[in-house]
mmCIF file of C-alpha atoms in Angstrom:
data_model
loop_
_atom_site.group_PDB
_atom_site.id
_atom_site.type_symbol
_atom_site.label_atom_id
_atom_site.label_comp_id
_atom_site.label_asym_id
_atom_site.label_seq_id
_atom_site.Cartn_x
_atom_site.Cartn_y
_atom_site.Cartn_z
ATOM 1 C CA MET A 569 2.703 14.473 20.052
ATOM 2 C CA LYS A 570 2.092 10.688 20.246
ATOM 3 C CA GLY A 571 -0.658 11.137 17.707
ATOM 4 C CA LEU A 572 1.816 13.116 15.359
ATOM 5 C CA LEU A 573 4.510 10.293 15.697
ATOM 6 C CA VAL A 574 1.985 7.545 14.787
ATOM 7 C CA LEU A 575 0.662 9.615 11.952
ATOM 8 C CA LEU A 576 4.226 9.847 10.517
ATOM 9 C CA LEU A 577 4.629 6.169 10.603
ATOM 10 C CA ILE A 578 2.102 5.619 7.761
ATOM 11 C CA PHE A 579 4.080 7.912 5.507
ATOM 12 C CA VAL A 580 7.786 8.018 6.331
ATOM 13 C CA ILE A 581 8.428 4.198 6.412
ATOM 14 C CA PRO A 582 11.346 3.869 9.094
ATOM 15 C CA PRO A 583 11.413 0.993 11.550
ATOM 16 C CA LEU A 584 10.593 3.048 14.537
ATOM 17 C CA PHE A 585 9.232 0.194 16.585
ATOM 18 C CA ALA A 586 9.369 -3.513 17.045
ATOM 19 C CA VAL A 587 6.610 -5.831 18.660
ATOM 20 C CA ASP A 588 7.072 -8.325 21.454
ATOM 21 C CA GLN A 589 5.361 -11.442 22.057
ATOM 22 C CA GLN A 590 2.382 -9.709 23.515
ATOM 23 C CA GLY A 591 1.882 -7.389 20.723
ATOM 24 C CA THR A 592 3.163 -4.373 22.678
ATOM 25 C CA ALA A 593 5.308 -1.630 20.844
ATOM 26 C CA THR A 594 8.922 -1.993 22.013
ATOM 27 C CA GLN A 595 12.335 -0.551 21.165
ATOM 28 C CA PRO A 596 13.450 -0.221 17.410
ATOM 29 C CA SER A 597 14.956 -3.260 15.940
ATOM 30 C CA VAL A 598 16.583 -4.081 12.499
ATOM 31 C CA ARG A 599 15.805 -7.112 10.600
ATOM 32 C CA ARG A 600 18.797 -9.218 9.409
ATOM 33 C CA LYS A 601 19.273 -9.200 5.631
ATOM 34 C CA GLN A 602 19.038 -13.006 5.546
ATOM 35 C CA ASP A 603 15.565 -12.896 7.201
ATOM 36 C CA ILE A 604 14.242 -10.521 4.479
ATOM 37 C CA SER A 605 12.845 -11.851 1.196
ATOM 38 C CA LEU A 606 10.263 -11.025 -1.536
ATOM 39 C CA PRO A 607 6.777 -12.029 -0.547
ATOM 40 C CA PHE A 608 6.121 -14.148 -3.782
ATOM 41 C CA ASN A 609 8.100 -15.083 -6.729
ATOM 42 C CA GLU A 610 8.204 -14.046 -10.372
ATOM 43 C CA TYR A 611 5.959 -17.029 -11.529
ATOM 44 C CA TYR A 612 3.048 -15.690 -9.553
ATOM 45 C CA ALA A 613 3.813 -12.109 -10.217
ATOM 46 C CA LEU A 614 3.497 -12.756 -14.081
ATOM 47 C CA ALA A 615 0.403 -14.819 -13.541
ATOM 48 C CA LEU A 616 -1.299 -11.862 -11.742
ATOM 49 C CA LEU A 617 -0.101 -9.423 -14.318
ATOM 50 C CA ALA A 618 -1.775 -11.404 -16.963
ATOM 51 C CA LYS A 619 -4.880 -11.763 -14.992
ATOM 52 C CA TRP A 620 -5.090 -8.045 -14.482
ATOM 53 C CA ARG A 621 -3.964 -7.312 -18.175
ATOM 54 C CA VAL A 622 -1.146 -5.125 -17.113
ATOM 55 C CA SER A 623 1.110 -4.476 -19.871
ATOM 56 C CA SER A 624 2.422 -1.396 -21.794
ATOM 57 C CA ILE A 625 0.241 -2.701 -24.784
ATOM 58 C CA GLU A 626 -2.920 -2.590 -22.636
ATOM 59 C CA LEU A 627 -2.175 0.770 -21.170
ATOM 60 C CA PRO A 628 -3.635 3.945 -23.011
ATOM 61 C CA GLN A 629 -0.711 5.438 -24.820
ATOM 62 C CA HIS A 630 -1.396 9.151 -23.896
ATOM 63 C CA THR A 631 -1.169 8.371 -20.066
ATOM 64 C CA ASP A 632 1.145 10.879 -18.310
ATOM 65 C CA PHE A 633 3.052 10.201 -15.092
ATOM 66 C CA PHE A 634 1.798 13.274 -13.285
ATOM 67 C CA ASN A 635 -1.463 14.032 -15.064
ATOM 68 C CA ASP A 636 -4.454 11.862 -15.487
ATOM 69 C CA ILE A 637 -7.495 12.988 -17.436
ATOM 70 C CA ASP A 638 -9.549 12.800 -14.133
ATOM 71 C CA GLY A 639 -7.324 14.874 -12.268
ATOM 72 C CA ASN A 640 -10.182 16.423 -10.177
ATOM 73 C CA ASP A 641 -11.016 12.987 -8.969
ATOM 74 C CA ILE A 642 -8.546 11.472 -6.375
ATOM 75 C CA TYR A 643 -9.299 7.943 -7.886
ATOM 76 C CA GLY A 644 -7.953 9.058 -11.328
ATOM 77 C CA ALA A 645 -8.443 7.707 -14.801
ATOM 78 C CA ASP A 646 -8.684 4.055 -15.728
ATOM 79 C CA LEU A 647 -9.396 3.714 -19.316
ATOM 80 C CA ASN A 648 -8.341 0.188 -19.683
ATOM 81 C CA ASN A 649 -10.651 -0.813 -16.988
ATOM 82 C CA ASN A 650 -8.372 -3.021 -14.818
ATOM 83 C CA GLN A 651 -8.904 -0.953 -11.601
ATOM 84 C CA ILE A 652 -5.369 0.434 -11.596
ATOM 85 C CA ARG A 653 -5.111 4.310 -12.217
ATOM 86 C CA ASP A 654 -3.564 4.622 -15.564
ATOM 87 C CA ASP A 655 -0.751 7.252 -14.729
ATOM 88 C CA TYR A 656 0.347 5.067 -11.633
ATOM 89 C CA GLU A 657 0.315 1.873 -13.785
ATOM 90 C CA LYS A 658 2.459 3.444 -16.378
ATOM 91 C CA MET A 659 4.865 4.566 -13.729
ATOM 92 C CA LEU A 660 5.095 1.042 -12.286
ATOM 93 C CA LEU A 661 5.765 -0.572 -15.679
ATOM 94 C CA SER A 662 8.412 2.220 -16.633
ATOM 95 C CA SER A 663 10.203 2.196 -13.143
ATOM 96 C CA TYR A 664 10.500 -1.384 -12.076
ATOM 97 C CA GLU A 665 12.207 -4.092 -14.041
ATOM 98 C CA ARG A 666 11.146 -6.924 -11.782
ATOM 99 C CA PRO A 667 7.515 -8.138 -12.247
ATOM 100 C CA GLU A 668 7.398 -8.729 -8.388
ATOM 101 C CA TYR A 669 7.847 -5.075 -7.762
ATOM 102 C CA VAL A 670 5.178 -4.091 -10.268
ATOM 103 C CA VAL A 671 2.824 -6.396 -8.733
ATOM 104 C CA MET A 672 3.632 -5.126 -5.170
ATOM 105 C CA GLY A 673 2.946 -1.643 -6.325
ATOM 106 C CA ILE A 674 -0.501 -2.586 -7.481
ATOM 107 C CA LEU A 675 -1.355 -4.783 -4.563
ATOM 108 C CA ALA A 676 -0.412 -1.758 -2.231
ATOM 109 C CA THR A 677 -3.214 0.232 -3.938
ATOM 110 C CA LYS A 678 -5.782 -2.145 -2.591
ATOM 111 C CA LYS A 679 -4.967 -0.783 0.927
ATOM 112 C CA TRP A 680 -3.973 2.859 -0.183
ATOM 113 C CA ASN A 681 -7.400 3.178 -1.921
ATOM 114 C CA ILE A 682 -9.158 2.378 1.359
ATOM 115 C CA LEU A 683 -7.673 5.720 2.601
ATOM 116 C CA PHE A 684 -9.485 7.379 -0.250
ATOM 117 C CA ASP A 685 -12.600 5.602 0.454
ATOM 118 C CA VAL A 686 -12.428 6.719 4.171
ATOM 119 C CA TYR A 687 -11.973 10.213 2.980
ATOM 120 C CA THR A 688 -14.908 10.139 0.532
ATOM 121 C CA ASN A 689 -17.064 8.264 2.985
ATOM 122 C CA ASN A 690 -17.348 5.179 0.630
ATOM 123 C CA VAL A 691 -15.894 3.430 3.676
ATOM 124 C CA GLN A 692 -17.169 4.415 7.138
ATOM 125 C CA ILE A 693 -15.388 3.533 10.316
ATOM 126 C CA HIS A 694 -17.707 1.923 12.694
ATOM 127 C CA THR A 695 -15.441 -0.106 14.987
ATOM 128 C CA LEU A 696 -12.114 0.175 16.668
ATOM 129 C CA GLN A 697 -11.018 -3.057 15.096
ATOM 130 C CA GLN A 698 -11.695 -1.705 11.513
ATOM 131 C CA ALA A 699 -9.673 1.399 12.096
ATOM 132 C CA LYS A 700 -6.765 -0.637 13.602
ATOM 133 C CA THR A 701 -6.770 -2.957 10.732
ATOM 134 C CA ILE A 702 -6.602 -0.241 8.018
ATOM 135 C CA PHE A 703 -3.924 1.521 10.032
ATOM 136 C CA ILE A 704 -1.751 -1.542 10.621
ATOM 137 C CA ASP A 705 -1.947 -2.794 7.171
ATOM 138 C CA ASN A 706 -0.794 0.500 5.854
ATOM 139 C CA ILE A 707 2.190 0.477 8.176
ATOM 140 C CA ALA A 708 3.014 -3.083 7.095
ATOM 141 C CA ILE A 709 3.237 -1.897 3.390
ATOM 142 C CA ASN A 710 5.631 0.817 4.359
ATOM 143 C CA ARG A 711 7.701 -1.368 6.659
ATOM 144 C CA CYS A 712 7.890 -4.240 3.842
ATOM 145 C CA TYR A 713 9.412 -1.709 1.430
ATOM 146 C CA TYR A 714 11.852 -0.391 4.016
ATOM 147 C CA ASP A 715 12.913 -3.969 4.775
ATOM 148 C CA LEU A 716 13.309 -4.738 0.993
ATOM 149 C CA GLN A 717 15.413 -1.758 0.615
ATOM 150 C CA GLN A 718 18.048 -3.534 2.822
ATOM 151 C CA ILE A 719 18.631 -6.200 0.181
ATOM 152 C CA ASP A 720 17.934 -3.830 -2.838
ATOM 153 C CA ARG A 721 19.120 -0.475 -2.409
ATOM 154 C CA HIS A 722 17.690 0.473 -5.637
ATOM 155 C CA LEU A 723 14.102 -0.188 -4.690
ATOM 156 C CA ALA A 724 11.892 2.697 -4.039
ATOM 157 C CA SER A 725 8.474 2.763 -2.507
ATOM 158 C CA PRO A 726 5.844 3.856 -4.991
ATOM 159 C CA ILE A 727 3.860 5.629 -2.376
ATOM 160 C CA LEU A 728 4.738 9.261 -3.552
ATOM 161 C CA ALA A 729 3.725 8.276 -7.189
ATOM 162 C CA TYR A 730 0.320 7.187 -5.893
ATOM 163 C CA PHE A 731 -0.297 10.263 -3.635
ATOM 164 C CA ASN A 732 1.096 12.434 -6.410
ATOM 165 C CA THR A 733 -1.137 15.500 -6.121
ATOM 166 C CA ASP A 734 -2.031 17.991 -3.317
ATOM 167 C CA ASP A 735 -5.624 16.701 -3.306
ATOM 168 C CA ARG A 736 -4.468 13.019 -2.998
ATOM 169 C CA LEU A 737 -2.012 13.901 -0.133
ATOM 170 C CA ASN A 738 -4.682 15.829 1.705
ATOM 171 C CA ALA A 739 -7.169 12.955 1.234
ATOM 172 C CA LYS A 740 -4.557 10.688 2.673
ATOM 173 C CA ARG A 741 -3.820 12.779 5.634
ATOM 174 C CA LEU A 742 -7.418 13.427 6.579
ATOM 175 C CA ALA A 743 -8.149 9.739 6.280
ATOM 176 C CA GLU A 744 -5.402 8.922 8.580
ATOM 177 C CA GLU A 745 -6.448 11.621 11.109
ATOM 178 C CA GLN A 746 -9.910 9.986 10.919
ATOM 179 C CA LEU A 747 -8.248 6.511 11.827
ATOM 180 C CA LEU A 748 -6.352 8.010 14.655
ATOM 181 C CA ALA A 749 -9.466 9.526 16.063
ATOM 182 C CA ALA A 750 -11.180 6.256 16.035
ATOM 183 C CA ILE A 751 -8.196 4.533 17.661
ATOM 184 C CA GLY A 752 -8.077 7.205 20.184
ATOM 185 C CA GLU A 753 -6.415 6.120 23.452
ATOM 186 C CA ASN A 754 -6.365 2.561 22.287
ATOM 187 C CA HIS A 755 -3.139 3.021 20.302
ATOM 188 C CA HIS A 756 -1.385 0.795 23.026
ATOM 189 C CA THR A 757 -3.420 -2.225 21.849
ATOM 190 C CA LEU A 758 -2.129 -2.038 18.084
ATOM 191 C CA VAL A 759 -0.456 -5.361 17.145
ATOM 192 C CA PHE A 760 1.849 -4.806 14.326
ATOM 193 C CA HIS A 761 2.820 -7.522 11.723
ATOM 194 C CA ASN A 762 6.043 -9.260 12.685
ATOM 195 C CA GLN A 763 6.585 -10.110 9.110
ATOM 196 C CA PRO A 764 5.180 -7.064 7.193
ATOM 197 C CA CYS A 765 5.754 -8.426 3.791
ATOM 198 C CA GLU A 766 3.230 -11.064 4.483
ATOM 199 C CA ILE A 767 0.590 -8.477 3.744
ATOM 200 C CA PHE A 768 1.400 -8.659 -0.071
ATOM 201 C CA SER A 769 1.385 -12.619 0.313
ATOM 202 C CA GLU A 770 -2.247 -12.341 1.586
ATOM 203 C CA LEU A 771 -3.247 -9.858 -1.047
ATOM 204 C CA LEU A 772 -1.810 -12.109 -3.738
ATOM 205 C CA LYS A 773 -3.638 -15.147 -2.359
ATOM 206 C CA VAL A 774 -7.045 -13.226 -2.511
ATOM 207 C CA ALA A 775 -6.251 -12.074 -6.040
ATOM 208 C CA LEU A 776 -5.397 -15.400 -7.480
ATOM 209 C CA ASN A 777 -8.157 -17.317 -5.739
ATOM 210 C CA SER A 778 -10.906 -14.749 -6.515
ATOM 211 C CA GLU A 779 -13.109 -15.390 -9.592
ATOM 212 C CA GLN A 780 -13.294 -11.625 -9.936
ATOM 213 C CA ALA A 781 -9.644 -10.680 -9.111
ATOM 214 C CA LEU A 782 -10.249 -6.996 -9.572
ATOM 215 C CA ALA A 783 -13.028 -6.752 -7.024
ATOM 216 C CA PHE A 784 -11.161 -7.182 -3.751
ATOM 217 C CA ARG A 785 -10.245 -3.621 -3.046
#
């Protein structure tokens, strides 16, 4: 049962836990609205969108929200070669007015893609710490979206748009099961992010500081 509850944390998003100073999971807590803010501002979001060539002009015009031409491949089609799946990129540009939200949706894929990599064995789990890091980072993304919904009730996580087919959902589930198996009885040693939105700040810094900003998946 514990394994099932932990598995649900990655997908469902609710704040089911808090973390004390020793990093031990404690009772649920709700962050105050005044303590919640976006992980970066519009200036940096626009800079990253320009660097990644993310715009409706760059996007292949035939792209469909739910059907990409590589539908049999969980990674999907990327005809404009900016390492963002075309149907997902179109969804972000069409659904979010704020560039910060578009960039967050893109940055999240750098962690969500790792679940695909685990599923396809492009990434193999060799250590407990590796499994814990992937697991914790995915929870941080979900928790950040939940927190931001406290100050913007119209904000929705794009997670369902990214895992938008049965094959992608199944790949996600099996990858999570593999992570849980690697963590095993060490789940009590998980130390969750006290400031979950910092995961996006960290990803942004990597992207802006990298000479090859698209190669940090």
